[in-house]
Coordinates of C-alpha atoms and ligand atoms in Angstrom, one line a residue:
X30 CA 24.5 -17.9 -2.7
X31 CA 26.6 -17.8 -5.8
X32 CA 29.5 -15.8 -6.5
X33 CA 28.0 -12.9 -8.7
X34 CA 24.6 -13.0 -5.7
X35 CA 26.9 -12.4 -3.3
X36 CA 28.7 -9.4 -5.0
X37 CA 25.2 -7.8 -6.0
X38 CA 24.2 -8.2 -2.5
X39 CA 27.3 -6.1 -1.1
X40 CA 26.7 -3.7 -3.7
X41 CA 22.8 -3.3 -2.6
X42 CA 24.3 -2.8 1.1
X43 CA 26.6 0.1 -0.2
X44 CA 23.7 2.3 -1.8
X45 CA 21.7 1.5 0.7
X46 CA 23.9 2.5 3.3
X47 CA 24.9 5.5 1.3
X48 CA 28.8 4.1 0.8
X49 CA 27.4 4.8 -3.0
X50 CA 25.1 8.4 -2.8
X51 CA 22.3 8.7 -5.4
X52 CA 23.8 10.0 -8.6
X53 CA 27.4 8.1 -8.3
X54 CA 29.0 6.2 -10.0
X55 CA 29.8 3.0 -9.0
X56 CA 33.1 0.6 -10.1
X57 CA 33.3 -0.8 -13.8
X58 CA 32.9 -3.9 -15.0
X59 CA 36.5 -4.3 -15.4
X60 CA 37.7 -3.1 -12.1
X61 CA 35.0 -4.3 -10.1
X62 CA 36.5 -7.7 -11.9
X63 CA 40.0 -7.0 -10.7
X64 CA 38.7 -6.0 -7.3
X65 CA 36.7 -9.1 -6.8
X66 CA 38.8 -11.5 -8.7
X67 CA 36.2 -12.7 -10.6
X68 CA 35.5 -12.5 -14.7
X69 CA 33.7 -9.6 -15.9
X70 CA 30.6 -11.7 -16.9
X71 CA 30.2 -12.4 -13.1
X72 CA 30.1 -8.8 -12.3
X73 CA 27.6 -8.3 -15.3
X74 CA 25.3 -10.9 -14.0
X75 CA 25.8 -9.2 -10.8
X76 CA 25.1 -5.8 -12.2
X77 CA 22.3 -7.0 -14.1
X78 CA 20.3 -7.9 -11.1
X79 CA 20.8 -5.0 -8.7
X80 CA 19.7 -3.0 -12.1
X81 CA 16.4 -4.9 -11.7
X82 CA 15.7 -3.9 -8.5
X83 CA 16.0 -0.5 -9.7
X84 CA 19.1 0.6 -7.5
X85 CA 21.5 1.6 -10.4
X86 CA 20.9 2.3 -14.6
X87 CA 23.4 2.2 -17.0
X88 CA 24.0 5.5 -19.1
X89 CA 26.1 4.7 -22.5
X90 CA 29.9 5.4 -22.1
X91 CA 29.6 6.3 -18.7
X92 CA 28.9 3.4 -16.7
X93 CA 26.7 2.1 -13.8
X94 CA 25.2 4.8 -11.5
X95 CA 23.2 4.9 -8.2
X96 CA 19.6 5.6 -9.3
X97 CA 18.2 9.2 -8.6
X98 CA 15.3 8.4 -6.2
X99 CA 13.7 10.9 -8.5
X100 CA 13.6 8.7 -11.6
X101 CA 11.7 6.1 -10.1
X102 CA 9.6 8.2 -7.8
X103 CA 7.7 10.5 -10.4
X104 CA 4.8 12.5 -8.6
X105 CA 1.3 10.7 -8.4
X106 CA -0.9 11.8 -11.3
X107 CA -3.6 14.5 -11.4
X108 CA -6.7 13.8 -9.6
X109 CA -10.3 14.6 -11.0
X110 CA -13.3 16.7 -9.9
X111 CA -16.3 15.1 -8.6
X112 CA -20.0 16.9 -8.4
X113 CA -21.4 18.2 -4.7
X114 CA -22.0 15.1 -2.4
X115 CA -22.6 14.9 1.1
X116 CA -20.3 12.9 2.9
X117 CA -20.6 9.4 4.8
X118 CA -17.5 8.5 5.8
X119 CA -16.9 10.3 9.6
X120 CA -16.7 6.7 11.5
X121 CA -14.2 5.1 9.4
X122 CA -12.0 7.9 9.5
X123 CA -12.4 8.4 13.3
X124 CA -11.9 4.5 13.8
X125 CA -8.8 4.5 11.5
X126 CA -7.2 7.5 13.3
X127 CA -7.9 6.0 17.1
X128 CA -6.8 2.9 16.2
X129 CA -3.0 4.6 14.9
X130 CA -2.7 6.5 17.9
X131 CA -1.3 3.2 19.7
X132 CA 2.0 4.4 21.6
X133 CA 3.2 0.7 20.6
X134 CA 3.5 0.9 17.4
X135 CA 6.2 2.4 15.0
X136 CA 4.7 5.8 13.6
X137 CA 4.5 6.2 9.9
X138 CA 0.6 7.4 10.8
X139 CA -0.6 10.6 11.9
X140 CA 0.7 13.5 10.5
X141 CA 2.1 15.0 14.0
X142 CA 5.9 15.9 14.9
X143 CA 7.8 12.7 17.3
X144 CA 8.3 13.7 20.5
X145 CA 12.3 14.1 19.4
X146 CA 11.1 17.0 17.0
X147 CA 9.3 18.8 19.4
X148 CA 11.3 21.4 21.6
X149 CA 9.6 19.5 25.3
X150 CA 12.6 20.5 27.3
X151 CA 12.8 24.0 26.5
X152 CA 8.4 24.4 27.0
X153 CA 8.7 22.4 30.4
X154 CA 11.2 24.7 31.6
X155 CA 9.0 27.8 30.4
X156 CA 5.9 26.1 32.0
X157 CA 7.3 25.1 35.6
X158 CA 8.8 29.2 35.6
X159 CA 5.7 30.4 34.7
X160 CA 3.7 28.4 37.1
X161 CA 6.1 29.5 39.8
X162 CA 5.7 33.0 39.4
X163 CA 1.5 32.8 38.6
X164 CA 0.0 30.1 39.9
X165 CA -3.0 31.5 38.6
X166 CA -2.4 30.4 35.2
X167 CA -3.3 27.1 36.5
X168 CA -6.6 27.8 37.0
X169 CA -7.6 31.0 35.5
X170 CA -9.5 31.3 32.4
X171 CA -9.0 33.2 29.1
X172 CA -12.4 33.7 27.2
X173 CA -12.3 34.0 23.5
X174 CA -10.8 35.7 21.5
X175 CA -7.9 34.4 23.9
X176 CA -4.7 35.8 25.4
X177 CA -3.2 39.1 24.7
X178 CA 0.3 38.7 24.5
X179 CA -0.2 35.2 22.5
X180 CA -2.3 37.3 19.9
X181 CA 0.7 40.2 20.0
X182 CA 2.9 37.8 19.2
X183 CA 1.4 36.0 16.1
X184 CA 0.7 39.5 14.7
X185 CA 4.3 39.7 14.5
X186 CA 4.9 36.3 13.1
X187 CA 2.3 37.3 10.3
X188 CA 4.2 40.7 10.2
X189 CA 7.0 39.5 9.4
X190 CA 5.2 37.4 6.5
X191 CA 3.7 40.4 5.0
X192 CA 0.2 40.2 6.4
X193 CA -0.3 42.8 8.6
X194 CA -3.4 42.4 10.9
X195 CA -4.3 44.2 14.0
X196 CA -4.2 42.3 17.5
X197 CA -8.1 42.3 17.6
X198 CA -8.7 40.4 14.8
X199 CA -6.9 37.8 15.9
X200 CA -8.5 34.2 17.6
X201 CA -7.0 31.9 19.6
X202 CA -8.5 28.5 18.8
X203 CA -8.4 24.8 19.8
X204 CA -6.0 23.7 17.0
X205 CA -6.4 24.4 13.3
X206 CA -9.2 22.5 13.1
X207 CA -11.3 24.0 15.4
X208 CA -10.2 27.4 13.4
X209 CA -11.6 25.7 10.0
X210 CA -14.9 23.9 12.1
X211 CA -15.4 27.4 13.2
X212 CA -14.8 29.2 9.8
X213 CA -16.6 26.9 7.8
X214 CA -19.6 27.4 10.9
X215 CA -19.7 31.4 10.2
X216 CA -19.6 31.1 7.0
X217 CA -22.6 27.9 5.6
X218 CA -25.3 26.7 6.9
X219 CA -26.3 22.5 6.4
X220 CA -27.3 21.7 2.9
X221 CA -24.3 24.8 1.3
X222 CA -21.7 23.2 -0.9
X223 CA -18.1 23.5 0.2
X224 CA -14.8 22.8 -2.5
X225 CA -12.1 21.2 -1.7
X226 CA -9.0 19.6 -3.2
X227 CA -8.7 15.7 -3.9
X228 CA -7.2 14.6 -1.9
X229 CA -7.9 16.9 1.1
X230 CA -6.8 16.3 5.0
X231 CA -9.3 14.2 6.7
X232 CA -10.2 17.0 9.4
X233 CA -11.7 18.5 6.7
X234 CA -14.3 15.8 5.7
X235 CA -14.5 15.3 9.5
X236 CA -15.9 18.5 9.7
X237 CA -18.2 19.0 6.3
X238 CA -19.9 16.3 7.8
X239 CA -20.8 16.7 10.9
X240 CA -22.1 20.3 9.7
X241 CA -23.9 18.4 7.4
X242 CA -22.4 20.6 3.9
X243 CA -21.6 18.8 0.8
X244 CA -18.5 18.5 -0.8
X245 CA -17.7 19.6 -4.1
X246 CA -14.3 17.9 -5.0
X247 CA -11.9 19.6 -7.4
X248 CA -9.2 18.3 -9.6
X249 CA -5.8 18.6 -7.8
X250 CA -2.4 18.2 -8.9
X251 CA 0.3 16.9 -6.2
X252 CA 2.8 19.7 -7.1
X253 CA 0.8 22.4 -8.3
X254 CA -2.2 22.3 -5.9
X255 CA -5.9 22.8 -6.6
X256 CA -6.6 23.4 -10.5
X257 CA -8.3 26.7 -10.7
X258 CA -9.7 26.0 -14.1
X259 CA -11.9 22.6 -12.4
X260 CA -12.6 25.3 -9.9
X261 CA -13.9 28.1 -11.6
X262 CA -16.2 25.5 -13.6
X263 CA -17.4 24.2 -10.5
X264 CA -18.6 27.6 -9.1
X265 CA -20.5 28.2 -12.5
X266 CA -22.3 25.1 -12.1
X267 CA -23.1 24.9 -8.1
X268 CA -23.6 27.7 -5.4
X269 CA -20.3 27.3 -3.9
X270 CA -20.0 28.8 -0.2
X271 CA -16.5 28.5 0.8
X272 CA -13.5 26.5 -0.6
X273 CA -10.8 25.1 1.7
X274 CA -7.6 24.9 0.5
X275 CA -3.9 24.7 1.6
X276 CA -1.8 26.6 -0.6
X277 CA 1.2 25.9 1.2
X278 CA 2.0 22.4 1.7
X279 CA -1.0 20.9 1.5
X280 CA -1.9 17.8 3.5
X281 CA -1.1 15.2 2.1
X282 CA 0.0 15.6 -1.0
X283 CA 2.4 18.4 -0.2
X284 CA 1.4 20.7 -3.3
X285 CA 2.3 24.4 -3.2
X286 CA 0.5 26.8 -5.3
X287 CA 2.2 29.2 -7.4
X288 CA 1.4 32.7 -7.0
X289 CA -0.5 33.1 -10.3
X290 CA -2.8 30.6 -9.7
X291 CA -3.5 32.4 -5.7
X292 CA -4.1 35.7 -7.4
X293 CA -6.6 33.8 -9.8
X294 CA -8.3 32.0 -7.0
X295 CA -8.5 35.3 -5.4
X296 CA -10.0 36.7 -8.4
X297 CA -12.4 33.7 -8.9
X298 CA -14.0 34.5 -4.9
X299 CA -14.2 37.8 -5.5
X300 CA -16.4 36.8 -8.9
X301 CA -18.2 33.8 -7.4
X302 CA -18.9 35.2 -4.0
X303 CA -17.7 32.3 -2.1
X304 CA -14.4 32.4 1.1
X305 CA -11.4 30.6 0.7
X306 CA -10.4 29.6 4.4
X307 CA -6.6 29.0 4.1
X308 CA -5.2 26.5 5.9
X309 CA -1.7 27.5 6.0
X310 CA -0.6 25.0 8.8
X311 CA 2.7 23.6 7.9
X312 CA 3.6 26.7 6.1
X313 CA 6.6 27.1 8.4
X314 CA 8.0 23.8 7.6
X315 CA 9.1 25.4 3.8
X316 CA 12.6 24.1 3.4
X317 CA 13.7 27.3 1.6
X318 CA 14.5 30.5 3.6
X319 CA 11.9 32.7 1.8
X320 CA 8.7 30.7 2.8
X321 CA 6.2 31.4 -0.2
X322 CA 3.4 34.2 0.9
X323 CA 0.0 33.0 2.4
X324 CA -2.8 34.0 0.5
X325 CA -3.8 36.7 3.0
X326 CA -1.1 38.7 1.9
X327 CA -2.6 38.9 -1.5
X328 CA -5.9 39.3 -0.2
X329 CA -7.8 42.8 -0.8
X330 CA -11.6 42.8 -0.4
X331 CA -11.9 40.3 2.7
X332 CA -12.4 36.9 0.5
X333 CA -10.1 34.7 2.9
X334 CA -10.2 33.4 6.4
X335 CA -6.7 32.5 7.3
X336 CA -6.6 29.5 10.0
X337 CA -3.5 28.2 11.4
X338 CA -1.4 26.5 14.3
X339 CA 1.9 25.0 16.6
X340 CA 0.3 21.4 15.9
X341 CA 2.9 20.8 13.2
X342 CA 5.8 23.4 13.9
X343 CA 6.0 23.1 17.7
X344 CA 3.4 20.7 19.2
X345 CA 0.1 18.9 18.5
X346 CA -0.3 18.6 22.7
X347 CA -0.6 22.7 23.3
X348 CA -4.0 22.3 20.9
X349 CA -3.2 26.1 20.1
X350 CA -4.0 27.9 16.4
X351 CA -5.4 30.7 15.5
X352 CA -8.2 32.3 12.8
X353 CA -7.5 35.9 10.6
X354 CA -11.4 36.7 9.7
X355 CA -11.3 40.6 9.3
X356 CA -14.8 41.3 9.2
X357 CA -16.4 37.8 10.1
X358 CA -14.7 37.9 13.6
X359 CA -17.3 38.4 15.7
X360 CA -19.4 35.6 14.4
X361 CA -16.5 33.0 15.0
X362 CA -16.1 35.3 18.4
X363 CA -19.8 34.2 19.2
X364 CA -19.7 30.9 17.7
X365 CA -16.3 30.2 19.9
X366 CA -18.1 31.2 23.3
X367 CA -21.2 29.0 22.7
X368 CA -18.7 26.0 22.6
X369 CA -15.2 25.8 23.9
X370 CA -15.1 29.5 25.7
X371 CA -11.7 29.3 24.5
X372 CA -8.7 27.5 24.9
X373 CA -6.2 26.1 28.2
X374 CA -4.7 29.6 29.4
X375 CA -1.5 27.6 30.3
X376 CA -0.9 27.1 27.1
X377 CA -1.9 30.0 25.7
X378 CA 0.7 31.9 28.4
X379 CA 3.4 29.1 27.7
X380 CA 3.6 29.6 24.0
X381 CA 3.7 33.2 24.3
X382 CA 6.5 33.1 26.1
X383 CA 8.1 30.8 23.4
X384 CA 7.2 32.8 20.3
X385 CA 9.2 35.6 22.3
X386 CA 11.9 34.2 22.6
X387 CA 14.8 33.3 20.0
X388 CA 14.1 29.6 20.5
X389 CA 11.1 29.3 17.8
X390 CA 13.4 30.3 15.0
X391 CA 16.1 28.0 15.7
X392 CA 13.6 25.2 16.3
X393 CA 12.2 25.8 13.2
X394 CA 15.5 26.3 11.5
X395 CA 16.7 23.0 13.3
X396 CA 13.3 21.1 12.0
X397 CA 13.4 22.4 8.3
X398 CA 16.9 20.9 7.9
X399 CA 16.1 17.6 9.3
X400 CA 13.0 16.9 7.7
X401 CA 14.8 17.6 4.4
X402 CA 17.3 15.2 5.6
X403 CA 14.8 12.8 6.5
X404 CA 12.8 13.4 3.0
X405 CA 16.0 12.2 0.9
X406 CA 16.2 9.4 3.0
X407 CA 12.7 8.3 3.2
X408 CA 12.5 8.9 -0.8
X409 CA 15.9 6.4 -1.4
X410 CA 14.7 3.7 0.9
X411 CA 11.3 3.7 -1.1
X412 CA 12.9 3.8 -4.8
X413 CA 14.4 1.0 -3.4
X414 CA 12.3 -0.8 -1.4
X415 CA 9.0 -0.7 -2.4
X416 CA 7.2 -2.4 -5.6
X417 CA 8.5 -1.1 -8.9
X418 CA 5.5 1.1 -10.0
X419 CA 5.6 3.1 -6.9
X420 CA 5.2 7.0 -7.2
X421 CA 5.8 9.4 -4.2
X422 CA 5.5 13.3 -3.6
X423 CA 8.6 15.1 -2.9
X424 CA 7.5 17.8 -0.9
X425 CA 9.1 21.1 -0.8
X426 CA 8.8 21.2 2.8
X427 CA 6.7 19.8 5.6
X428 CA 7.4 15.8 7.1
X429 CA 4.6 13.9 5.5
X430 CA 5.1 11.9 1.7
X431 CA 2.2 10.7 -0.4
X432 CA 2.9 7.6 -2.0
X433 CA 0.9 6.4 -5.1
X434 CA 1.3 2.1 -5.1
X435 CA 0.5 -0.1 -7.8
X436 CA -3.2 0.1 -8.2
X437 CA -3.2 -3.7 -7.8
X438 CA -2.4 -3.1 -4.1
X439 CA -5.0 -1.9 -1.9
X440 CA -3.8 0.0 1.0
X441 CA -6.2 -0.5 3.5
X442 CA -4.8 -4.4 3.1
X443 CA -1.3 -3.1 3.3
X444 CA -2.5 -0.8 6.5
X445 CA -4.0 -3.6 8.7
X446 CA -0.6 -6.0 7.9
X447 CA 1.6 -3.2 8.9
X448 CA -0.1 -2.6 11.9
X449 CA -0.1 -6.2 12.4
X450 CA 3.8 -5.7 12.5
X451 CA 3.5 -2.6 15.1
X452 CA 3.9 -0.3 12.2
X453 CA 1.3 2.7 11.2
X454 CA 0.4 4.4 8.1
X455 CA -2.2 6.3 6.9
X456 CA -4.5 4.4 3.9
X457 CA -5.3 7.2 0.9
X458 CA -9.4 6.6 1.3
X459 CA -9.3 8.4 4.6
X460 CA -8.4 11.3 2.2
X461 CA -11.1 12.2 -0.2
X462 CA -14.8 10.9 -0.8
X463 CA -14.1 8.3 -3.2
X464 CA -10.4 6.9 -5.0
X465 CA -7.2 6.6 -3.9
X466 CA -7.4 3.3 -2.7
X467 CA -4.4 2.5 -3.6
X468 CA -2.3 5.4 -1.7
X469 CA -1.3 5.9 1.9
X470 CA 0.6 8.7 3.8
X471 CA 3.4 8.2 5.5
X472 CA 4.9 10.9 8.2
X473 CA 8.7 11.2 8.2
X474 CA 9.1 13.8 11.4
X475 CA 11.0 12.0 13.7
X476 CA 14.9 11.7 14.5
X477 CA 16.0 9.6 11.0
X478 CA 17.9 6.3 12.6
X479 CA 18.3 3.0 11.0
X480 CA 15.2 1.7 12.9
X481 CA 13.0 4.1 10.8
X482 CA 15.1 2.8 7.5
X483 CA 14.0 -1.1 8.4
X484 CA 10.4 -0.4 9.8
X485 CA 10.3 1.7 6.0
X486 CA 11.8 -0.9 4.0
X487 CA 9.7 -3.1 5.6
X488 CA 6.7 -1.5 4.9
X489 CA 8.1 -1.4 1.1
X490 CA 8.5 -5.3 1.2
X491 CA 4.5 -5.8 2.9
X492 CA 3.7 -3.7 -0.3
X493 CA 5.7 -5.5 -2.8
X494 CA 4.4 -9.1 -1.5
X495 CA 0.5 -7.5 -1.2
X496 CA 1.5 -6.1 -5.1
X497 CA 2.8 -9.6 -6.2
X498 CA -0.2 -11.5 -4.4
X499 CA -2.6 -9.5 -6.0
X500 CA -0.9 -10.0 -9.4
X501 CA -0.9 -13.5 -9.5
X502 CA -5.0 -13.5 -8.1
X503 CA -6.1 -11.6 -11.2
Ligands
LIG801 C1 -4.0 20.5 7.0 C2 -4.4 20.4 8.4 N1 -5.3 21.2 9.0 C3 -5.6 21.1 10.2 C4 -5.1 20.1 11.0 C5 -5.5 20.0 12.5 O1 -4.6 20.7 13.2 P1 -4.7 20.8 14.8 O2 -4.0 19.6 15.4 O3 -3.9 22.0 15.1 O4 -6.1 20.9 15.2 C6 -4.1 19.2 10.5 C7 -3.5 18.2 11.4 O5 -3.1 17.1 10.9 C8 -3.8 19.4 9.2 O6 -2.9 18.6 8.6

């Protein structure tokens, strides 16, 4: 290694250890020369090269400075609407997701909290208590619409988030996606047309598909959400039934919806005739305070089913969420009974007892902090890490990053290498009908350590060599 190698390669170990933050400014030339001892052309040469790897810019005047992750990592671009199709795709999706659930490997995969984010201790203790005192919990069952006191207790929640909704019209489901199966049930029958954004969370093709609906994709943008223009043109053109979307958050590109374009997908419904069924589940992972409304608030003449669940604040295992349908309650009510019959009463008595107490606000306070921690970290390894042309999401909330790679690299490659290495990630065409072959999802909700900084980084250098191969092939 030559002189001016060697002093890039500290340098690279300082930002990416954080000695030098994102932003800073790093030493001169000149007193990075005195420092080392070495001429000031060494430390250009030196300079020069960590500049190529993207880690620091020159600004005139001023210096060298640590690159803002930002520069590098501008959102992916706009997505585009596709006419009503039915879909195909339910076994590769299924076989992709069984085969990341391996307990072996590192998890950049399924979009689920790590055991570390999830408050275990605290729901053991409430469990064996509870189980003490009523050992019938054990083996009683609750019927739909599910437990009281669990019910009384997301009223409040929505209360307290403006949406105020009676006890009785609230459902206990199997998870959020049981809430959307069973929306999306009451409302279509095989053959309706359902929109959706591009790209959209798998569960949701999952489930358009085995109800036998087509899919009408609309344009989407990764910060702003669904574009209510491609939607409104869609509903002129095609009988549109119901439209899933997540306005907070979505999955996975993160986009949040601003609150003019909610009223004017409200407005559209109410024109068209069709139901938005909200998916609002990671709305409590909003870094800011002041979480931005659901659409249900907005909601006046009974155009949205709201589903939700714990699967992404608390924890995936209690498979408990819950469905707002005002006046299309009893048909979910019905359509719940001739299926499931409900959902575990343990864990319906559990959580209540957790959503009582004080311990689900400071969990989530606790969780919003580090997965914004873990966000700025996860964003610095990639603008330096993976190949140059690399775009990513910067949610404003929630543990999950959408990465756009080179379109050279295909990411199903990249997802088979990685797990080659013990290492999962979500590939982008699990995401939408068609496109985004060249994406993948990555989940950052896990205690940040160094390990998670290699296996990323790693991941970043499978990318760049797949990028590189595929370069010199074409
Ligand atoms: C947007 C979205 N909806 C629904 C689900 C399914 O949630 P649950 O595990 O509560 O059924 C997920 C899980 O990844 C999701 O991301």
């Amino acid at each position: 290694v030559t002189l001016y190698q060697q002093i890039a390669k500290e340098l690279i170990v300082q930002i990416r250890d954080n000695t030098y933050q994102v932003g800073e400014r790093v030493p001169s030339l000149r007193s990075m020369a005195s420092q080392r001892n070495v001429s000031i052309a060494t430390v250009l040469e030196a300079y020069n090269l960590v500049e190529q790897q993207g880690l620091i810019e020159t600004r005139p005047q001023s210096g060298y400075f640590v690159c803002q992750a930002e520069r590098l990592l501008t959102s992916p671009p706009h997505s585009k609407s596709l006419r009503p199709a039915t879909l195909k795709q339910g076994k590769a999706i299924s076989d992709i997701l069984r085969n990341t659930q391996n307990g072996e490997y590192f998890h950049f995969g399924l979009a689920v909290p790590d055991d570390e984010m999830q408050p275990q201790q605290t729901l053991a203790r409430m469990t064996n208590r509870l189980v003490r005192r009523h050992t019938e919990c054990i083996g009683h069952a609750i019927f739909t619409p599910g437990d009281h006191e669990l019910r009384r207790q997301i009223a409040l929640k929505m209360a307290k988030l403006g949406c105020i909704t009676h006890v009785d019209n609230i459902v206990i489901t199997n998870g959020c996606q049981e809430a959307v199966f069973l929306s999306l049930q009451a409302l279509t029958k095989p053959g309706d047309i359902v929109a959706i954004e591009s790209p959209c969370y798998h569960g949701f093709l999952l489930a358009l598909e085995s109800l036998g609906l087509k899919a009408v994709t609309i344009a989407t943008d990764p910060e702003d959400g669904m574009d209510i223009n491609a939607l409104s043109k869609a509903a002129t053109q095609w009988p549109i039934k119901a439209c899933i979307c997540s306005p907070t958050l979505s999955n996975p590109s993160g986009a949040c919806m601003s609150d003019t374009n909610k009223q004017q997908l409200l407005s559209l419904a109410k024109q068209q005739q069709f139901v938005v069924i909200e998916d609002d589940i990671f709305g409590d992972l909003y870094f800011e305070a002041q979480r931005p409304s659901p659409l249900l608030t907005m909601d006046t003449n009974n155009h949205v089913i709201y589903c939700s669940s714990f699967s992404k604040s608390i924890a995936p295992g209690l498979r408990i969420g819950w469905i707002i349908a005002e006046d299309r309650q009893e048909q979910i009510i019905e359509r719940q009974m001739a299926s499931t019959t409900g959902v575990n009463a343990l864990s319906q008595k559990v959580l209540g007892e957790f959503l009582a107490s004080k311990h689900y606000e400071q969990h989530l306070k606790k969780n919003r902090n580090a997965y914004q921690h873990n966000q700025r970290r996860a964003l610095q390894t990639i603008a330096q890490c993976f190949p140059k042309s690399t775009h990513a999401t910067q949610p404003k909330g929630g543990f999950i990053l959408w990465i756009a790679l080179p379109e050279t690299v295909d990411a199903y490659e990249l997802y088979q290498r990685a797990l080659g290495e013990n290492i999962s990630i979500v590939p982008g065409k699990l995401f939408a009908r068609v496109g985004f072959e060249h994406y993948i999802r990555i989940n950052i909700g896990k205690l940040w350590s160094s390990l998670t900084e290699q296996k990323l980084a790693r991941l970043g250098a499978m990318a760049t060599k797949l990028s590189q191969q595929t370069k010199k092939l074409s």
